Tab-separated table of C-alpha atoms in Angstrom:
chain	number	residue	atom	x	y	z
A	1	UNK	CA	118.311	111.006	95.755
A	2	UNK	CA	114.828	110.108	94.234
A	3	UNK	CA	113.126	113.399	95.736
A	4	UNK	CA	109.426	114.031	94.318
A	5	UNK	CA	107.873	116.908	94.500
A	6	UNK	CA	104.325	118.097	94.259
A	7	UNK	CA	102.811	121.164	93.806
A	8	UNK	CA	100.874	123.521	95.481
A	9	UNK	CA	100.850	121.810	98.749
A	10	UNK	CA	97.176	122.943	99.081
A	11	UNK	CA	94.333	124.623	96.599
A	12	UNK	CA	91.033	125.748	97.644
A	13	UNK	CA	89.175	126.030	94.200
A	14	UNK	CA	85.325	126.687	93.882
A	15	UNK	CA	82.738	124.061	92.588
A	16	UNK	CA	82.852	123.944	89.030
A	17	UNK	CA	86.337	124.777	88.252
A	18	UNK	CA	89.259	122.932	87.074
A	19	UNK	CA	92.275	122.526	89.340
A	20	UNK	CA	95.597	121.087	88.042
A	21	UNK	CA	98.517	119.507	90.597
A	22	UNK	CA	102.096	118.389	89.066
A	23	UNK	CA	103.848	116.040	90.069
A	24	UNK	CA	107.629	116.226	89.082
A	25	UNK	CA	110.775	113.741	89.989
A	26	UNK	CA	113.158	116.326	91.208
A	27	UNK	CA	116.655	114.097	90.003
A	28	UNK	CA	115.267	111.056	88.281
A	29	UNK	CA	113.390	109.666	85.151
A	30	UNK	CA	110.175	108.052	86.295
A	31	UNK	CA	108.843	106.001	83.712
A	32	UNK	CA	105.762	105.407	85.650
A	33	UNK	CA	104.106	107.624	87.849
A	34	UNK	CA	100.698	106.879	90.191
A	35	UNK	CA	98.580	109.084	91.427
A	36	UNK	CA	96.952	108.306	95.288
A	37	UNK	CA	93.824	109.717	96.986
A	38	UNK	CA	92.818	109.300	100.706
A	39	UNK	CA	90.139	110.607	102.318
A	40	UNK	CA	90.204	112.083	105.733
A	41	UNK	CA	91.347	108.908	108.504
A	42	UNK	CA	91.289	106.256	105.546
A	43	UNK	CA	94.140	104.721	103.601
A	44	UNK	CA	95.416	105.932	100.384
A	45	UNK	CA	93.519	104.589	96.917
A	46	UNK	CA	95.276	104.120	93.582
A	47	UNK	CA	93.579	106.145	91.302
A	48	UNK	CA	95.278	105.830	87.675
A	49	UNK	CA	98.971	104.659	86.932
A	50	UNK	CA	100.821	106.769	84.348
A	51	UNK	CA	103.460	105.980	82.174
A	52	UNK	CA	105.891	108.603	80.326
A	53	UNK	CA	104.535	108.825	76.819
A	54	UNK	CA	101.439	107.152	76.598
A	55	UNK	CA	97.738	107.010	78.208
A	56	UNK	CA	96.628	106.544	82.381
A	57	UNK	CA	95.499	103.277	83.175
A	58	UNK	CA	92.756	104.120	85.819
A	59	UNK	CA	91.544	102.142	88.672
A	60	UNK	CA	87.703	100.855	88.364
A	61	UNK	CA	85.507	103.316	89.549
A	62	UNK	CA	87.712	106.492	88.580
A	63	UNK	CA	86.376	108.539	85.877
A	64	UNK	CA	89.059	109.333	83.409
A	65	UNK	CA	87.283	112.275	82.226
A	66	UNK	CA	87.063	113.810	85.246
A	67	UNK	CA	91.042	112.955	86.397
A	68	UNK	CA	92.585	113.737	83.551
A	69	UNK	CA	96.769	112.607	83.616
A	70	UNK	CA	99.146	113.736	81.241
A	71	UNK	CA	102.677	112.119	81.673
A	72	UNK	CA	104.412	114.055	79.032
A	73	UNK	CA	107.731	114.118	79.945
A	74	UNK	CA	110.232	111.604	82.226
A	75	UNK	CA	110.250	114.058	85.154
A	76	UNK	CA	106.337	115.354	85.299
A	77	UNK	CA	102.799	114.135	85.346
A	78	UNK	CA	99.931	116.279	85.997
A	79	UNK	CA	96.341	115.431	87.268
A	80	UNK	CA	93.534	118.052	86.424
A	81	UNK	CA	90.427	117.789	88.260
A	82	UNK	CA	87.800	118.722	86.246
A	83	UNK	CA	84.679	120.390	87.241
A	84	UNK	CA	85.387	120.162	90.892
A	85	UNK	CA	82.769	119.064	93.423
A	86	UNK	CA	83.338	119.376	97.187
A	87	UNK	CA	83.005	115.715	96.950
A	88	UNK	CA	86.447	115.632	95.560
A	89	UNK	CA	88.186	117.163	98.078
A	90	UNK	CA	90.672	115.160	99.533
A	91	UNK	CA	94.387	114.884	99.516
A	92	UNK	CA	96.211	113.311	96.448
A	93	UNK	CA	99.208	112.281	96.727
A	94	UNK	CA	102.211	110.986	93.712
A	95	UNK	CA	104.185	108.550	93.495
A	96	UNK	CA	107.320	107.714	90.958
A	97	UNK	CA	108.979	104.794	90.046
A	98	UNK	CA	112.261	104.851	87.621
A	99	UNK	CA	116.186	105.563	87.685
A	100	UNK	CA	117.717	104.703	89.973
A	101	UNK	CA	115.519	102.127	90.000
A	102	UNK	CA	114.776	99.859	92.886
A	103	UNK	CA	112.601	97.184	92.043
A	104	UNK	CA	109.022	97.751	93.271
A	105	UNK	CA	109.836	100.853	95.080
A	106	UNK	CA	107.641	104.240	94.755
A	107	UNK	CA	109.058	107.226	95.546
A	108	UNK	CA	106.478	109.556	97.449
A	109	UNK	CA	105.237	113.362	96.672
A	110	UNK	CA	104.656	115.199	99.833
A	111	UNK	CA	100.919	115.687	98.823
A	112	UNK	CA	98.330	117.896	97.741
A	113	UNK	CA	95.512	119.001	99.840
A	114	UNK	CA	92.244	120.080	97.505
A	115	UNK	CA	89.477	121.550	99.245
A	116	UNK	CA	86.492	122.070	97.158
A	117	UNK	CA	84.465	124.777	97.942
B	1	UNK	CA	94.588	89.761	93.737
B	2	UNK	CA	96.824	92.048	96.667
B	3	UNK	CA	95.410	92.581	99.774
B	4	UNK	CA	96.742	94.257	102.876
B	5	UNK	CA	94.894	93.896	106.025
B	6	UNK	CA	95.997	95.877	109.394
B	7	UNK	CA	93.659	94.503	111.847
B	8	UNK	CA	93.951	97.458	114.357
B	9	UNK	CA	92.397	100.982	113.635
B	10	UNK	CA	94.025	102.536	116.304
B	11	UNK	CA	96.583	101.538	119.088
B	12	UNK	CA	96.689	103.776	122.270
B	13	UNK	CA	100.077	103.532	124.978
B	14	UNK	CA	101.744	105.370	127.218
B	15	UNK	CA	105.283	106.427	126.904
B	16	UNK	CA	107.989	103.794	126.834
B	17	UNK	CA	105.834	100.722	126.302
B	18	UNK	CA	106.575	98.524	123.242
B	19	UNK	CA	103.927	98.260	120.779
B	20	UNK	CA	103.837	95.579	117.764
B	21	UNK	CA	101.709	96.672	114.775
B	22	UNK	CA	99.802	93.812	113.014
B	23	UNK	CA	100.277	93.474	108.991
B	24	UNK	CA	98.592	90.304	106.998
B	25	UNK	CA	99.166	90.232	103.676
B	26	UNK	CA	97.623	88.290	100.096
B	27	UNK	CA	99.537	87.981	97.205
B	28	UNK	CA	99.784	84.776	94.718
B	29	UNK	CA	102.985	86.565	93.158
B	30	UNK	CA	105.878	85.368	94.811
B	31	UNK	CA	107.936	88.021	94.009
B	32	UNK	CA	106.754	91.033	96.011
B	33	UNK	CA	107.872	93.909	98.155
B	34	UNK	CA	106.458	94.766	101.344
B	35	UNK	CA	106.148	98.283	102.876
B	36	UNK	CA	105.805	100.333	106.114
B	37	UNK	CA	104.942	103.756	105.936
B	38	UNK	CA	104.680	106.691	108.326
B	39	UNK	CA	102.813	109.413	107.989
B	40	UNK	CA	102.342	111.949	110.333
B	41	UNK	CA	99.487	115.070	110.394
B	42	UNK	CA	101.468	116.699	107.845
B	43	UNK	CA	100.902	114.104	105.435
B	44	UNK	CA	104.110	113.334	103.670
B	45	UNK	CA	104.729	109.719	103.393
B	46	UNK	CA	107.757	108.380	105.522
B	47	UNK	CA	109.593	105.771	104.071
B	48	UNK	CA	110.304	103.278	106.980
B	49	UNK	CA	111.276	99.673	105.760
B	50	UNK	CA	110.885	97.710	102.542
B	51	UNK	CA	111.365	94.061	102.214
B	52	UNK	CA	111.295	91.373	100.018
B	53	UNK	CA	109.544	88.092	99.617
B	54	UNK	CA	113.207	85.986	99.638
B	55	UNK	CA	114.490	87.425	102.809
B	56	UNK	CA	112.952	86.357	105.855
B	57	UNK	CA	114.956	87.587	108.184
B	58	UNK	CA	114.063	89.866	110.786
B	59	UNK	CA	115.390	93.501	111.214
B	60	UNK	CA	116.074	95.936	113.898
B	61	UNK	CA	116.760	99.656	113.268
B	62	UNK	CA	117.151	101.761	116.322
B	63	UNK	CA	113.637	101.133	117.901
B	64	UNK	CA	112.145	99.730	115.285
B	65	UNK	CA	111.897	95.830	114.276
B	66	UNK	CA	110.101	94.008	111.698
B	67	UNK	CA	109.111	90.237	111.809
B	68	UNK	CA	108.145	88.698	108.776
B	69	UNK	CA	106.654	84.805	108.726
B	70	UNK	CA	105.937	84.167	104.887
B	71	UNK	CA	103.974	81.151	106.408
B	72	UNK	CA	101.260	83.285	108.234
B	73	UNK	CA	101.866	86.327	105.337
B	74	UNK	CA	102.581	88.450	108.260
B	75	UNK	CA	104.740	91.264	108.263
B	76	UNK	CA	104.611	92.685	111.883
B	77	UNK	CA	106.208	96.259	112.924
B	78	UNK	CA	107.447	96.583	116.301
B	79	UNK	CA	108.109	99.723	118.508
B	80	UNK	CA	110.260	99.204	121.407
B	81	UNK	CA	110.194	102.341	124.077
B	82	UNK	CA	107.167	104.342	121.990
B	83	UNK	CA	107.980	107.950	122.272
B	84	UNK	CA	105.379	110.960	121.578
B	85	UNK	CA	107.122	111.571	118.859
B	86	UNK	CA	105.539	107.911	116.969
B	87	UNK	CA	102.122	108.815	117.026
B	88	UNK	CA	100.728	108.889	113.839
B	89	UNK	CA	99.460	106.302	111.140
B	90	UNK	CA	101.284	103.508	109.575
B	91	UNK	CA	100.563	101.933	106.720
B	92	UNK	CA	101.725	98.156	105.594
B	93	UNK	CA	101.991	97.975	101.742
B	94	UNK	CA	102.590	95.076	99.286
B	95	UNK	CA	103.723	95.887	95.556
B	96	UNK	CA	104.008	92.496	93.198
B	97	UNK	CA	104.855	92.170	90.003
B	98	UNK	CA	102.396	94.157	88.573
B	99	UNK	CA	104.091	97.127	90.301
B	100	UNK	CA	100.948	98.117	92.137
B	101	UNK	CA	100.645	99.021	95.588
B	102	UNK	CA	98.010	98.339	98.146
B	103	UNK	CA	98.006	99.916	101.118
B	104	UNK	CA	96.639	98.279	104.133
B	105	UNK	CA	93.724	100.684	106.048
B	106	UNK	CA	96.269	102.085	108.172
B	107	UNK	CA	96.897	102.277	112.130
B	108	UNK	CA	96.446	104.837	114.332
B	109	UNK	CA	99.253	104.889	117.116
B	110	UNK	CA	98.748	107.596	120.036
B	111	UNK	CA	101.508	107.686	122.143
B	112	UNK	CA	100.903	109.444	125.777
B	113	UNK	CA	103.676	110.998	127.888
């Protein structure tokens, strides 16, 4: 149990366009939901921390306008990257956190891969 | 404030030699979890171990240990007879109460036949 998925695996979008990744808990309710990035050879950075309902709390130094996360539902959370620059490429990964709950665990997404062109 | 520190970028051995992996934590909660991760070139995070800051014991699981000394905030990963198939990067990771987890820099094991 507590699968999370992600999707697309991978986008290759061109500067100045908008690219949106889900992230969905496949057979639980995540009340909370992060989202990761990490750079090539460098360790994964929280970025914002979602819960089901209400507004990201983002990390300092992430702009919320241009990472925008809806957590609409129990089971999804989306991050659009607006106005993509090839600086933002990088690989962004979920996490979930909910039924069945273990305290302090995240569940992992497999990962998205965004290469900005 | 949570900090992870892994020490070593990147660990190079040969086949069959053990290999410990070096994890120092910060934390002023005293209830937190700590974390290894795997994650090979494919990127998916590989859930390896999770702990807690009341149980000090050690564990084994196949050829894996983990030590954990709350007095030195270390929380050690140990790979006895490395194979080719454990290269890749491990991260240590510490969630407290807030929920929020840091993740150490990572290490970079290459295993050589």
């Amino acid at each position: 149990g507590a699968v999370v998925s992600q999707h697309p695996s991978w986008v290759i979008c061109k500067s100045g366009t908008s690219v949106k990744i889900e992230c969905r808990s496949l057979d639980f309710q995540a009340t909370t939901m992060f989202w990761y990035r990490q750079f090539p050879k460098q360790s994964l950075m929280l970025m914002a921390t979602s819960n089901e309902g209400s507004k990201a709390t983002y990390e300092q130094g992430v702009e919320k306008d241009k990472f925008l996360i809806n957590h609409a539902s129990l089971t999804l959370s989306t991050l659009t990257v607006t106005s993509a620059h090839p600086e933002d490429s990088s690989f962004y990964i979920c996490s979930a956190e909910g039924a069945p709950q273990i305290l302090y665990e995240q569940y992992f997404g497999p990962g998205t891969r965004l290469t900005v062109t | 404030a949570q900090k992870v520190t892994q020490a070593q970028t990147e660990i190079s051995v040969v086949e069959k030699e053990d290999v410990t992996l070096d994890c120092v934590y910060e934390t002023r909660d005293t209830t937190y979890y700590l974390f290894w991760y795997k994650q090979p070139p494919s990127g998916e995070l590989v859930f390896l171990i999770r702990r807690n800051s009341f149980d000090e014991q050690n564990e084994i699981s196949g050829r894996y240990s983990w030590n954990f000394q709350k007095s030195t905030s270390s929380f050690n990963f140990t790979i006895t007879a490395s194979q080719v198939v454990d290269s890749a990067v491990y991260f240590c990771a510490l969630s407290a109460n807030n929920n929020d987890m840091r993740f150490g820099a990572g290490t970079r094991l290459t295993v050589k036949p």
